[in-house]
Every structure is written in C-alpha cells, then in structure tokens.
Amino acid sequence: MGDPRKIAKANTATTSESKTDWDRLSLTDTPLASELAHDMELLSRVQAHPVPRPAQTRIVAVANQKGGVGKTTTAVNLAAALAESGLRVLVVDSDPQGNATTALGIERVEGMPSLYDVFLGRKTMMSTLRQNDKYASLLVVPSSIDLAAVDVDLADADDRRTRLKVAVDSLLLELEELDRHIDYVFIDCPPSMSLLPINALIAAKEVLIPVQCEYYALEGLTQLLRTIDSAKQAANPSLEVSTIVLTMASKNTNLSAEVAENVREYFPQQTLDTVIPRSVRIAESPSYGETVISYAPRSSGAIAYLAAANELANRGR
Ligand code: ATP
Ligand code: MG
C-alpha cells in the first residue's frame, strides 16, 4: 500500500492533466464523436429523403465472383432496409452456401422446397416462397446445397441460362395478379462465374457489385464486367451495372479511403456515396438469423445500410 496522501495527490494531478487535455480537444476530434456525427448525418440524410417506390420492379443481381466481399450481407441488409421502409422485397438465394437464407431467419431443412427445385422444373417459384419473420413484406426463395449441381444437371438443357428469368418473371406476374406487387428483387450470387450467376445476370435488370475496401479490390472486376457484357449481348440488352457498394471499410486506415477513391475513379456514376463500415454488429447478426437492420437498428452498420438503401432507391433507374 502506498501513502494515501501521495495517491490522492497523484490522482489530483492526473485529473487536472486530463481536464486540460479534454479542454484542448474539440469534441469532434475524438474518433467516437466523429463516428457519431457521421451516423447522425447519414440518419438525417435518410430522414430527409423518403424511399420512393419504383415505377417498375427493380431486379438486381448482387454479383462479384470474388469470395467474401459482402455480396450476401449487402443483399439481405438492403432488402431489410427497403422492407423496413414499407416496400415489398424478394430475395432469391442463388448460392448453394445458403447464407442469405439463414441470415433471413430461414432454417435450411433437408427436402424443403428451394431454388434448386425451381431450376429443375419440379416446383414453381411461388411454392418455394418463405416470409421473413421480422418483416412481413420481405419474401425469400431459399437455396439448397444441391444448387451446386445445377451446372451438371442442366448441362444438356437448351434453356439452362434462362430458367431463373422465366421463373422470376412468372412469379412476379402471379404475385401481381394477387395484388402483391414486388418493388425489389435481389438475387444473391455465389462467388463464381458458373451457370448460377449467368442465370442471375439474365434474369436481372441491373447489377449491384459490392467491392471490399482492400488492396486488391478491383482485381477480377474486368472478368466480371466481361461476363456482364456477354449476358447483355446474348440475352439481356438493357442490363447495366447500376450500383457499386463499398463494403467493410476500416475507419482507422488510409487504405480504405484510397481504395474508395480508386473505385470512384473507375465508376464515378455507379458508386454510392454511402460506404459500409466494418462492423461487429453486421458480422454477428446472421448468427441470430437476423439482418443488422432488425438486430441492431441503431448501430453504425445498420445506419449505413439504411442510407445505402435510401440512396439506391432515390437514384432510381
Ligand atoms: P461469398 O462470396 O462466400 O458468398 P460474400 O461476398 O457473400 O461471400 P459475405 O458473406 O456477405 O460475403 O461477407 C463475408 C464475411 O464478412 C461474412 O462473415 C460477413 O459476416 C462479414 N462481413 C460482411 N460485411 C461486413 C461488415 N461491413 N463488417 C464486418 N463484417 C462483415
Ligand atoms: Mg455470399
């Protein structure tokens, strides 16, 4: 034990020192304060611009053959953010990994009707539809691990590239007849250039590319753009890359900012102003079968996806 008088003196000194430091700091100079200020700014932007309902259903393929860049996270959270704003949204999980299905709270049970049955022509897409339990206006076509076999199963089918398009278009028509117009469809693609993403690029009207804020961010994009071009020429002339979303940005490195700048140089029109930060809440929400929008609505991750969805909707098409 030390001398209590000395300890008291030392504490006083520390207190007065930190007070001086604190006085010298402008509140916005602290990382936490500037983060809060940034979130408040995003929120006020969201509140200032209501989310419009698109005149026609927007069918968006979320694609990047690079793995782990935030395709699924972006698809489910934009979908939830739009559903939160009252829009009707459909997520088609076209990845055998099924991450979008589980992130949207749907347990994958063997034998349950899935997109695989639709590809094989065994079921209508309508009969595979599931509803998210947090947002009634968010529907899901679940994936199954069998989807990995689609390339082989459909190798000899002439219509193998257009099956998803036919299924999505007829589902939208059927829902329309039931007075259930869908505003947005997000097709979550696997990290490959197989038949599944090709089907998505033919079914979609636009492509959204998540780009991770890391050193090799643009690597592989040329190949993706080439594939998009061939889908455009072969079967979908109006297809366009409408949106680039920068994901997993770290606040504490210059690298993310440099990558963002670089991506904006290549895609000045398409890149959203909103950048999705790296966030623990975003990463942990799928393990609860939830999107970050419902799991941690006030977190910076949720606010960023709400702002990104708002921007996507207001940019329109
Ligand atoms: P795949 O190519 O395998 O389909 P993907 O492109 O769909 O991957 P995600 O699954 O969305 O990528 O994300 C990859 C991992 O990074 C996941 O564990 C996810 O939870 C995490 N992640 C995504 N976005 C963020 C973020 N903004 N902050 C923290 N973690 C994130
Ligand atoms: Mg994924």
CSV table of N, CA, C and O in Angstrom, one decimal, residues 104-221:
chain,number,residue,atom,x,y,z
A,104,LEU,N,-31.7,-14.5,-43.2
A,104,LEU,CA,-33.0,-14.0,-43.2
A,104,LEU,C,-33.9,-14.9,-42.3
A,104,LEU,O,-35.2,-14.8,-42.4
A,105,GLY,N,-33.3,-15.7,-41.5
A,105,GLY,CA,-34.0,-16.4,-40.4
A,105,GLY,C,-34.7,-17.7,-40.9
A,105,GLY,O,-35.6,-18.2,-40.2
A,106,ILE,N,-34.3,-18.2,-42.1
A,106,ILE,CA,-35.0,-19.4,-42.6
A,106,ILE,C,-34.0,-20.6,-42.4
A,106,ILE,O,-32.9,-20.6,-42.9
A,107,GLU,N,-34.5,-21.5,-41.6
A,107,GLU,CA,-33.7,-22.7,-41.3
A,107,GLU,C,-33.7,-23.6,-42.5
A,107,GLU,O,-34.7,-23.9,-43.1
A,108,ARG,N,-32.5,-24.1,-42.9
A,108,ARG,CA,-32.4,-25.0,-44.1
A,108,ARG,C,-32.7,-26.4,-43.6
A,108,ARG,O,-31.8,-27.0,-42.9
A,109,VAL,N,-33.8,-26.9,-44.0
A,109,VAL,CA,-34.1,-28.3,-43.6
A,109,VAL,C,-34.1,-29.2,-44.9
A,109,VAL,O,-34.6,-28.7,-45.9
A,110,GLU,N,-33.5,-30.4,-44.7
A,110,GLU,CA,-33.4,-31.2,-45.9
A,110,GLU,C,-34.8,-31.5,-46.5
A,110,GLU,O,-35.8,-31.7,-45.8
A,111,GLY,N,-34.9,-31.4,-47.8
A,111,GLY,CA,-36.1,-31.7,-48.5
A,111,GLY,C,-37.1,-30.5,-48.6
A,111,GLY,O,-38.1,-30.6,-49.2
A,112,MET,N,-36.7,-29.4,-48.0
A,112,MET,CA,-37.6,-28.2,-48.2
A,112,MET,C,-37.6,-27.6,-49.6
A,112,MET,O,-36.5,-27.6,-50.2
A,113,PRO,N,-38.7,-27.2,-50.1
A,113,PRO,CA,-38.7,-26.6,-51.5
A,113,PRO,C,-37.7,-25.5,-51.6
A,113,PRO,O,-37.7,-24.6,-50.7
A,114,SER,N,-36.9,-25.5,-52.6
A,114,SER,CA,-35.9,-24.5,-52.7
A,114,SER,C,-35.7,-24.1,-54.2
A,114,SER,O,-36.3,-24.6,-55.1
A,115,LEU,N,-34.8,-23.2,-54.4
A,115,LEU,CA,-34.5,-22.7,-55.8
A,115,LEU,C,-34.0,-23.9,-56.7
A,115,LEU,O,-34.2,-23.8,-57.9
A,116,TYR,N,-33.4,-24.8,-56.1
A,116,TYR,CA,-32.9,-26.0,-56.9
A,116,TYR,C,-34.1,-26.7,-57.6
A,116,TYR,O,-34.0,-27.0,-58.8
A,117,ASP,N,-35.2,-26.9,-56.8
A,117,ASP,CA,-36.4,-27.5,-57.4
A,117,ASP,C,-36.9,-26.6,-58.6
A,117,ASP,O,-37.5,-27.1,-59.6
A,118,VAL,N,-36.8,-25.3,-58.4
A,118,VAL,CA,-37.2,-24.4,-59.5
A,118,VAL,C,-36.4,-24.6,-60.7
A,118,VAL,O,-36.9,-24.7,-61.9
A,119,PHE,N,-35.1,-24.6,-60.5
A,119,PHE,CA,-34.1,-24.8,-61.7
A,119,PHE,C,-34.5,-26.2,-62.4
A,119,PHE,O,-34.4,-26.2,-63.6
A,120,LEU,N,-34.8,-27.2,-61.6
A,120,LEU,CA,-35.1,-28.5,-62.3
A,120,LEU,C,-36.5,-28.6,-62.8
A,120,LEU,O,-36.8,-29.6,-63.4
A,121,GLY,N,-37.3,-27.5,-62.6
A,121,GLY,CA,-38.6,-27.5,-63.1
A,121,GLY,C,-39.6,-28.4,-62.3
A,121,GLY,O,-40.7,-28.8,-62.8
A,122,ARG,N,-39.2,-28.7,-61.1
A,122,ARG,CA,-40.0,-29.6,-60.2
A,122,ARG,C,-41.0,-28.8,-59.4
A,122,ARG,O,-42.0,-29.3,-58.9
A,123,LYS,N,-40.7,-27.5,-59.2
A,123,LYS,CA,-41.6,-26.7,-58.4
A,123,LYS,C,-41.7,-25.3,-59.0
A,123,LYS,O,-40.8,-24.8,-59.7
A,124,THR,N,-42.8,-24.6,-58.8
A,124,THR,CA,-42.9,-23.2,-59.2
A,124,THR,C,-42.2,-22.4,-58.1
A,124,THR,O,-42.1,-22.8,-57.0
A,125,MET,N,-41.7,-21.2,-58.5
A,125,MET,CA,-41.0,-20.4,-57.5
A,125,MET,C,-42.0,-20.0,-56.4
A,125,MET,O,-41.7,-19.9,-55.2
A,126,MET,N,-43.3,-19.8,-56.8
A,126,MET,CA,-44.3,-19.4,-55.8
A,126,MET,C,-44.4,-20.4,-54.7
A,126,MET,O,-44.5,-20.1,-53.5
A,127,SER,N,-44.2,-21.7,-55.0
A,127,SER,CA,-44.4,-22.8,-54.0
A,127,SER,C,-43.2,-22.9,-53.1
A,127,SER,O,-43.2,-23.6,-52.1
A,128,THR,N,-42.1,-22.2,-53.4
A,128,THR,CA,-40.9,-22.2,-52.5
A,128,THR,C,-40.8,-21.0,-51.6
A,128,THR,O,-40.0,-20.9,-50.7
A,129,LEU,N,-41.7,-20.0,-51.9
A,129,LEU,CA,-41.6,-18.7,-51.1
A,129,LEU,C,-41.7,-18.9,-49.6
A,129,LEU,O,-42.6,-19.6,-49.1
A,130,ARG,N,-40.9,-18.1,-48.9
A,130,ARG,CA,-40.9,-18.1,-47.5
A,130,ARG,C,-41.0,-16.6,-47.1
A,130,ARG,O,-40.6,-15.7,-47.9
A,131,GLN,N,-41.4,-16.4,-45.8
A,131,GLN,CA,-41.6,-15.0,-45.4
A,131,GLN,C,-40.6,-14.7,-44.2
A,131,GLN,O,-40.5,-15.6,-43.4
A,132,ASN,N,-39.9,-13.6,-44.2
A,132,ASN,CA,-39.0,-13.3,-43.2
A,132,ASN,C,-39.9,-12.9,-41.9
A,132,ASN,O,-40.9,-12.3,-42.0
A,133,ASP,N,-39.4,-13.4,-40.7
A,133,ASP,CA,-40.3,-13.2,-39.6
A,133,ASP,C,-40.2,-11.8,-39.0
A,133,ASP,O,-41.0,-11.4,-38.2
A,134,LYS,N,-39.2,-11.0,-39.4
A,134,LYS,CA,-39.1,-9.6,-38.8
A,134,LYS,C,-39.9,-8.6,-39.7
A,134,LYS,O,-40.5,-7.7,-39.3
A,135,TYR,N,-39.9,-8.9,-41.0
A,135,TYR,CA,-40.5,-8.0,-42.0
A,135,TYR,C,-41.5,-8.8,-42.9
A,135,TYR,O,-41.0,-9.6,-43.7
A,136,ALA,N,-42.8,-8.6,-42.7
A,136,ALA,CA,-43.8,-9.4,-43.4
A,136,ALA,C,-43.7,-9.1,-44.9
A,136,ALA,O,-44.0,-10.0,-45.8
A,137,SER,N,-43.1,-7.9,-45.3
A,137,SER,CA,-43.1,-7.6,-46.8
A,137,SER,C,-41.7,-8.1,-47.4
A,137,SER,O,-41.4,-7.7,-48.5
A,138,LEU,N,-41.0,-8.9,-46.7
A,138,LEU,CA,-39.7,-9.4,-47.2
A,138,LEU,C,-39.8,-10.9,-47.4
A,138,LEU,O,-40.0,-11.7,-46.5
A,139,LEU,N,-39.8,-11.3,-48.7
A,139,LEU,CA,-40.0,-12.7,-49.1
A,139,LEU,C,-38.7,-13.3,-49.5
A,139,LEU,O,-37.8,-12.6,-50.0
A,140,VAL,N,-38.6,-14.6,-49.4
A,140,VAL,CA,-37.3,-15.3,-49.7
A,140,VAL,C,-37.6,-16.5,-50.5
A,140,VAL,O,-38.5,-17.3,-50.2
A,141,VAL,N,-36.8,-16.7,-51.6
A,141,VAL,CA,-36.7,-18.0,-52.2
A,141,VAL,C,-35.4,-18.7,-51.7
A,141,VAL,O,-34.3,-18.3,-52.0
A,142,PRO,N,-35.6,-19.7,-50.8
A,142,PRO,CA,-34.4,-20.3,-50.2
A,142,PRO,C,-33.5,-21.1,-51.1
A,142,PRO,O,-34.0,-21.6,-52.2
A,143,SER,N,-32.3,-21.2,-50.7
A,143,SER,CA,-31.3,-22.0,-51.5
A,143,SER,C,-31.2,-23.4,-50.9
A,143,SER,O,-31.7,-23.6,-49.8
A,144,SER,N,-30.6,-24.3,-51.6
A,144,SER,CA,-30.3,-25.6,-51.0
A,144,SER,C,-28.9,-26.0,-51.5
A,144,SER,O,-28.5,-25.5,-52.6
A,145,ILE,N,-28.2,-26.8,-50.8
A,145,ILE,CA,-26.8,-27.2,-51.1
A,145,ILE,C,-26.8,-27.8,-52.5
A,145,ILE,O,-25.8,-27.8,-53.2
A,146,ASP,N,-27.9,-28.5,-52.9
A,146,ASP,CA,-28.0,-29.1,-54.2
A,146,ASP,C,-27.8,-28.2,-55.4
A,146,ASP,O,-27.4,-28.6,-56.5
A,147,LEU,N,-28.0,-26.9,-55.1
A,147,LEU,CA,-27.8,-25.9,-56.2
A,147,LEU,C,-26.4,-26.0,-56.9
A,147,LEU,O,-26.2,-25.7,-58.0
A,148,ALA,N,-25.4,-26.6,-56.1
A,148,ALA,CA,-24.1,-26.7,-56.6
A,148,ALA,C,-24.1,-27.7,-57.8
A,148,ALA,O,-23.1,-27.6,-58.6
A,149,ALA,N,-25.1,-28.5,-57.9
A,149,ALA,CA,-25.1,-29.5,-59.0
A,149,ALA,C,-25.8,-29.0,-60.3
A,149,ALA,O,-25.9,-29.7,-61.3
A,150,VAL,N,-26.3,-27.7,-60.2
A,150,VAL,CA,-27.1,-27.2,-61.4
A,150,VAL,C,-26.3,-27.3,-62.7
A,150,VAL,O,-26.9,-27.6,-63.7
A,151,ASP,N,-25.0,-26.9,-62.6
A,151,ASP,CA,-24.2,-26.9,-63.8
A,151,ASP,C,-24.2,-28.2,-64.5
A,151,ASP,O,-24.4,-28.3,-65.8
A,152,VAL,N,-24.1,-29.3,-63.7
A,152,VAL,CA,-24.0,-30.6,-64.3
A,152,VAL,C,-25.4,-31.1,-64.7
A,152,VAL,O,-25.7,-31.6,-65.8
A,153,ASP,N,-26.4,-30.8,-63.8
A,153,ASP,CA,-27.8,-31.3,-64.0
A,153,ASP,C,-28.4,-30.7,-65.3
A,153,ASP,O,-29.1,-31.3,-66.0
A,154,LEU,N,-28.0,-29.4,-65.6
A,154,LEU,CA,-28.6,-28.8,-66.7
A,154,LEU,C,-27.7,-28.7,-67.9
A,154,LEU,O,-28.0,-27.9,-68.9
A,155,ALA,N,-26.6,-29.4,-67.9
A,155,ALA,CA,-25.6,-29.2,-69.0
A,155,ALA,C,-26.2,-29.4,-70.4
A,155,ALA,O,-25.8,-28.7,-71.3
A,156,ASP,N,-27.2,-30.3,-70.5
A,156,ASP,CA,-27.7,-30.5,-71.9
A,156,ASP,C,-29.0,-29.7,-72.2
A,156,ASP,O,-29.6,-29.9,-73.2
A,157,ALA,N,-29.4,-28.9,-71.2
A,157,ALA,CA,-30.7,-28.2,-71.4
A,157,ALA,C,-30.5,-26.9,-72.2
A,157,ALA,O,-29.6,-26.1,-71.8
A,158,ASP,N,-31.2,-26.8,-73.3
A,158,ASP,CA,-31.0,-25.6,-74.1
A,158,ASP,C,-31.4,-24.3,-73.4
A,158,ASP,O,-30.8,-23.2,-73.6
A,159,ASP,N,-32.3,-24.4,-72.5
A,159,ASP,CA,-32.8,-23.2,-71.8
A,159,ASP,C,-32.1,-23.0,-70.4
A,159,ASP,O,-32.6,-22.3,-69.5
A,160,ARG,N,-30.9,-23.6,-70.2
A,160,ARG,CA,-30.3,-23.6,-68.9
A,160,ARG,C,-29.9,-22.2,-68.4
A,160,ARG,O,-29.8,-22.0,-67.2
A,161,ARG,N,-29.7,-21.3,-69.3
A,161,ARG,CA,-29.3,-19.9,-68.9
A,161,ARG,C,-30.5,-19.0,-68.6
A,161,ARG,O,-30.3,-18.0,-67.9
A,162,THR,N,-31.7,-19.4,-69.0
A,162,THR,CA,-32.8,-18.5,-68.9
A,162,THR,C,-33.9,-19.0,-67.9
A,162,THR,O,-34.9,-18.5,-67.7
A,163,ARG,N,-33.6,-20.2,-67.2
A,163,ARG,CA,-34.6,-20.7,-66.3
A,163,ARG,C,-34.9,-19.8,-65.1
A,163,ARG,O,-36.1,-19.7,-64.7
A,164,LEU,N,-33.9,-19.1,-64.6
A,164,LEU,CA,-34.2,-18.2,-63.5
A,164,LEU,C,-35.1,-17.1,-63.9
A,164,LEU,O,-36.0,-16.7,-63.3
A,165,LYS,N,-34.8,-16.5,-65.1
A,165,LYS,CA,-35.5,-15.4,-65.6
A,165,LYS,C,-37.0,-15.8,-65.8
A,165,LYS,O,-37.9,-15.0,-65.4
A,166,VAL,N,-37.2,-16.9,-66.4
A,166,VAL,CA,-38.6,-17.4,-66.6
A,166,VAL,C,-39.3,-17.5,-65.3
A,166,VAL,O,-40.5,-17.1,-65.1
A,167,ALA,N,-38.6,-18.1,-64.3
A,167,ALA,CA,-39.3,-18.3,-63.0
A,167,ALA,C,-39.6,-17.0,-62.3
A,167,ALA,O,-40.6,-16.8,-61.7
A,168,VAL,N,-38.6,-16.1,-62.3
A,168,VAL,CA,-38.8,-14.8,-61.6
A,168,VAL,C,-39.9,-14.0,-62.3
A,168,VAL,O,-40.8,-13.5,-61.6
A,169,ASP,N,-39.9,-14.0,-63.6
A,169,ASP,CA,-40.9,-13.2,-64.3
A,169,ASP,C,-42.3,-13.8,-64.1
A,169,ASP,O,-43.3,-13.0,-63.8
A,170,SER,N,-42.4,-15.1,-64.1
A,170,SER,CA,-43.8,-15.6,-63.8
A,170,SER,C,-44.2,-15.5,-62.4
A,170,SER,O,-45.4,-15.2,-62.1
A,171,LEU,N,-43.3,-15.5,-61.4
A,171,LEU,CA,-43.6,-15.3,-60.0
A,171,LEU,C,-44.1,-13.9,-59.9
A,171,LEU,O,-45.2,-13.6,-59.2
A,172,LEU,N,-43.4,-12.9,-60.5
A,172,LEU,CA,-43.8,-11.5,-60.3
A,172,LEU,C,-45.2,-11.3,-60.9
A,172,LEU,O,-46.0,-10.6,-60.3
A,173,LEU,N,-45.5,-12.0,-62.0
A,173,LEU,CA,-46.8,-11.8,-62.6
A,173,LEU,C,-47.9,-12.4,-61.7
A,173,LEU,O,-49.0,-11.8,-61.5
A,174,GLU,N,-47.6,-13.6,-61.2
A,174,GLU,CA,-48.6,-14.3,-60.3
A,174,GLU,C,-48.9,-13.4,-59.1
A,174,GLU,O,-50.0,-13.3,-58.7
A,175,LEU,N,-47.8,-12.9,-58.5
A,175,LEU,CA,-48.0,-12.0,-57.3
A,175,LEU,C,-48.8,-10.8,-57.7
A,175,LEU,O,-49.6,-10.3,-56.9
A,176,GLU,N,-48.5,-10.2,-58.9
A,176,GLU,CA,-49.2,-9.1,-59.3
A,176,GLU,C,-50.7,-9.4,-59.4
A,176,GLU,O,-51.6,-8.6,-58.9
A,177,GLU,N,-51.1,-10.5,-59.9
A,177,GLU,CA,-52.5,-10.9,-60.0
A,177,GLU,C,-53.1,-11.1,-58.6
A,177,GLU,O,-54.3,-10.9,-58.5
A,178,LEU,N,-52.3,-11.4,-57.6
A,178,LEU,CA,-52.8,-11.5,-56.3
A,178,LEU,C,-52.7,-10.1,-55.5
A,178,LEU,O,-52.9,-10.1,-54.3
A,179,ASP,N,-52.5,-9.1,-56.3
A,179,ASP,CA,-52.3,-7.7,-55.8
A,179,ASP,C,-51.2,-7.6,-54.8
A,179,ASP,O,-51.2,-6.9,-53.8
A,180,ARG,N,-50.1,-8.3,-55.1
A,180,ARG,CA,-48.9,-8.2,-54.3
A,180,ARG,C,-47.7,-7.9,-55.1
A,180,ARG,O,-46.8,-8.7,-55.4
A,181,HIS,N,-47.7,-6.6,-55.6
A,181,HIS,CA,-46.6,-6.1,-56.5
A,181,HIS,C,-45.3,-6.1,-55.7
A,181,HIS,O,-45.3,-5.7,-54.5
A,182,ILE,N,-44.3,-6.6,-56.3
A,182,ILE,CA,-43.0,-6.6,-55.6
A,182,ILE,C,-42.2,-5.4,-56.1
A,182,ILE,O,-42.1,-5.2,-57.3
A,183,ASP,N,-41.5,-4.7,-55.2
A,183,ASP,CA,-40.8,-3.5,-55.6
A,183,ASP,C,-39.3,-3.8,-56.0
A,183,ASP,O,-38.8,-3.2,-56.9
A,184,TYR,N,-38.7,-4.7,-55.2
A,184,TYR,CA,-37.3,-5.0,-55.4
A,184,TYR,C,-37.1,-6.5,-55.4
A,184,TYR,O,-37.7,-7.2,-54.5
A,185,VAL,N,-36.3,-7.0,-56.3
A,185,VAL,CA,-35.8,-8.4,-56.2
A,185,VAL,C,-34.3,-8.3,-56.1
A,185,VAL,O,-33.7,-7.7,-57.0
A,186,PHE,N,-33.7,-9.0,-55.1
A,186,PHE,CA,-32.3,-9.1,-55.0
A,186,PHE,C,-31.9,-10.5,-55.3
A,186,PHE,O,-32.4,-11.4,-54.6
A,187,ILE,N,-31.0,-10.8,-56.2
A,187,ILE,CA,-30.6,-12.2,-56.5
A,187,ILE,C,-29.1,-12.3,-55.9
A,187,ILE,O,-28.2,-11.6,-56.5
A,188,ASP,N,-29.0,-13.1,-54.9
A,188,ASP,CA,-27.6,-13.2,-54.3
A,188,ASP,C,-26.9,-14.3,-55.0
A,188,ASP,O,-27.3,-15.4,-55.0
A,189,CYS,N,-25.7,-13.9,-55.6
A,189,CYS,CA,-25.0,-14.8,-56.5
A,189,CYS,C,-23.8,-15.5,-55.7
A,189,CYS,O,-23.3,-14.9,-54.7
A,190,PRO,N,-23.4,-16.7,-56.1
A,190,PRO,CA,-22.3,-17.3,-55.5
A,190,PRO,C,-21.0,-16.7,-56.0
A,190,PRO,O,-21.0,-16.0,-57.1
A,191,PRO,N,-19.8,-16.9,-55.3
A,191,PRO,CA,-18.6,-16.4,-55.8
A,191,PRO,C,-18.0,-17.2,-56.9
A,191,PRO,O,-17.0,-17.9,-56.8
A,192,SER,N,-18.6,-17.2,-58.1
A,192,SER,CA,-18.1,-18.0,-59.2
A,192,SER,C,-18.7,-17.4,-60.5
A,192,SER,O,-19.4,-16.4,-60.4
A,193,MET,N,-18.3,-18.0,-61.6
A,193,MET,CA,-18.9,-17.5,-62.9
A,193,MET,C,-19.6,-18.7,-63.5
A,193,MET,O,-19.6,-18.8,-64.8
A,194,SER,N,-20.3,-19.4,-62.7
A,194,SER,CA,-20.9,-20.6,-63.2
A,194,SER,C,-22.3,-20.3,-63.7
A,194,SER,O,-22.7,-19.1,-63.9
A,195,LEU,N,-23.1,-21.3,-64.0
A,195,LEU,CA,-24.5,-21.1,-64.5
A,195,LEU,C,-25.3,-20.3,-63.6
A,195,LEU,O,-26.2,-19.5,-64.1
A,196,LEU,N,-25.1,-20.4,-62.3
A,196,LEU,CA,-26.0,-19.6,-61.4
A,196,LEU,C,-25.9,-18.1,-61.6
A,196,LEU,O,-26.9,-17.5,-61.8
A,197,PRO,N,-24.7,-17.5,-61.5
A,197,PRO,CA,-24.6,-16.1,-61.7
A,197,PRO,C,-25.0,-15.7,-63.2
A,197,PRO,O,-25.6,-14.6,-63.4
A,198,ILE,N,-24.8,-16.6,-64.1
A,198,ILE,CA,-25.2,-16.3,-65.5
A,198,ILE,C,-26.7,-16.2,-65.6
A,198,ILE,O,-27.3,-15.2,-66.1
A,199,ASN,N,-27.4,-17.1,-64.9
A,199,ASN,CA,-28.9,-17.0,-64.8
A,199,ASN,C,-29.3,-15.7,-64.2
A,199,ASN,O,-30.3,-15.1,-64.6
A,200,ALA,N,-28.6,-15.4,-63.1
A,200,ALA,CA,-28.9,-14.1,-62.4
A,200,ALA,C,-28.8,-12.9,-63.3
A,200,ALA,O,-29.6,-12.0,-63.3
A,201,LEU,N,-27.7,-12.9,-64.1
A,201,LEU,CA,-27.4,-11.7,-64.9
A,201,LEU,C,-28.4,-11.7,-66.1
A,201,LEU,O,-28.7,-10.6,-66.6
A,202,ILE,N,-29.0,-12.8,-66.4
A,202,ILE,CA,-30.0,-12.8,-67.5
A,202,ILE,C,-31.4,-12.4,-66.9
A,202,ILE,O,-32.2,-11.7,-67.5
A,203,ALA,N,-31.6,-12.8,-65.7
A,203,ALA,CA,-32.9,-12.5,-65.0
A,203,ALA,C,-33.0,-11.1,-64.6
A,203,ALA,O,-34.1,-10.5,-64.5
A,204,ALA,N,-31.9,-10.5,-64.3
A,204,ALA,CA,-31.8,-9.1,-63.7
A,204,ALA,C,-32.0,-8.0,-64.7
A,204,ALA,O,-31.8,-8.2,-65.9
A,205,LYS,N,-32.4,-6.8,-64.1
A,205,LYS,CA,-32.4,-5.6,-65.0
A,205,LYS,C,-31.1,-4.8,-64.7
A,205,LYS,O,-30.8,-3.9,-65.5
A,206,GLU,N,-30.6,-5.0,-63.5
A,206,GLU,CA,-29.4,-4.3,-63.2
A,206,GLU,C,-28.5,-5.1,-62.3
A,206,GLU,O,-28.9,-6.1,-61.7
A,207,VAL,N,-27.2,-4.7,-62.2
A,207,VAL,CA,-26.2,-5.4,-61.4
A,207,VAL,C,-25.7,-4.5,-60.3
A,207,VAL,O,-25.4,-3.3,-60.6
A,208,LEU,N,-25.6,-5.0,-59.1
A,208,LEU,CA,-25.0,-4.3,-58.0
A,208,LEU,C,-23.8,-5.1,-57.6
A,208,LEU,O,-23.8,-6.3,-57.4
A,209,ILE,N,-22.6,-4.4,-57.6
A,209,ILE,CA,-21.4,-5.0,-57.3
A,209,ILE,C,-20.8,-4.5,-55.9
A,209,ILE,O,-20.5,-3.4,-55.8
A,210,PRO,N,-20.8,-5.4,-54.9
A,210,PRO,CA,-20.1,-5.0,-53.7
A,210,PRO,C,-18.6,-5.1,-53.9
A,210,PRO,O,-18.1,-6.1,-54.4
A,211,VAL,N,-17.9,-4.1,-53.5
A,211,VAL,CA,-16.5,-4.1,-53.6
A,211,VAL,C,-15.9,-3.9,-52.2
A,211,VAL,O,-16.2,-2.9,-51.5
A,212,GLN,N,-15.1,-4.8,-51.8
A,212,GLN,CA,-14.5,-4.7,-50.4
A,212,GLN,C,-13.3,-3.7,-50.5
A,212,GLN,O,-12.5,-3.7,-51.4
A,213,CYS,N,-13.3,-2.8,-49.4
A,213,CYS,CA,-12.2,-1.8,-49.4
A,213,CYS,C,-10.9,-2.5,-48.9
A,213,CYS,O,-10.5,-2.4,-47.8
A,214,GLU,N,-10.3,-3.1,-49.9
A,214,GLU,CA,-9.0,-3.8,-49.6
A,214,GLU,C,-8.1,-3.6,-50.8
A,214,GLU,O,-8.5,-3.2,-51.9
A,215,TYR,N,-6.8,-4.0,-50.6
A,215,TYR,CA,-5.8,-3.6,-51.6
A,215,TYR,C,-6.2,-4.1,-53.0
A,215,TYR,O,-6.0,-3.4,-54.0
A,216,TYR,N,-6.6,-5.4,-53.1
A,216,TYR,CA,-6.9,-5.9,-54.5
A,216,TYR,C,-8.3,-5.8,-54.9
A,216,TYR,O,-8.9,-6.6,-55.6
A,217,ALA,N,-9.0,-4.7,-54.4
A,217,ALA,CA,-10.4,-4.5,-54.6
A,217,ALA,C,-10.8,-4.7,-56.1
A,217,ALA,O,-11.9,-5.3,-56.4
A,218,LEU,N,-10.1,-4.1,-57.0
A,218,LEU,CA,-10.5,-4.0,-58.4
A,218,LEU,C,-10.1,-5.3,-59.2
A,218,LEU,O,-10.5,-5.5,-60.3
A,219,GLU,N,-9.3,-6.1,-58.5
A,219,GLU,CA,-8.8,-7.3,-59.2
A,219,GLU,C,-10.0,-8.2,-59.5
A,219,GLU,O,-10.9,-8.5,-58.7
A,220,GLY,N,-10.1,-8.7,-60.7
A,220,GLY,CA,-11.2,-9.6,-61.1
A,220,GLY,C,-12.4,-8.9,-61.6
A,220,GLY,O,-13.3,-9.5,-62.2
A,221,LEU,N,-12.5,-7.6,-61.4
A,221,LEU,CA,-13.7,-6.9,-61.9
A,221,LEU,C,-13.8,-6.9,-63.4
A,221,LEU,O,-14.8,-6.9,-64.0
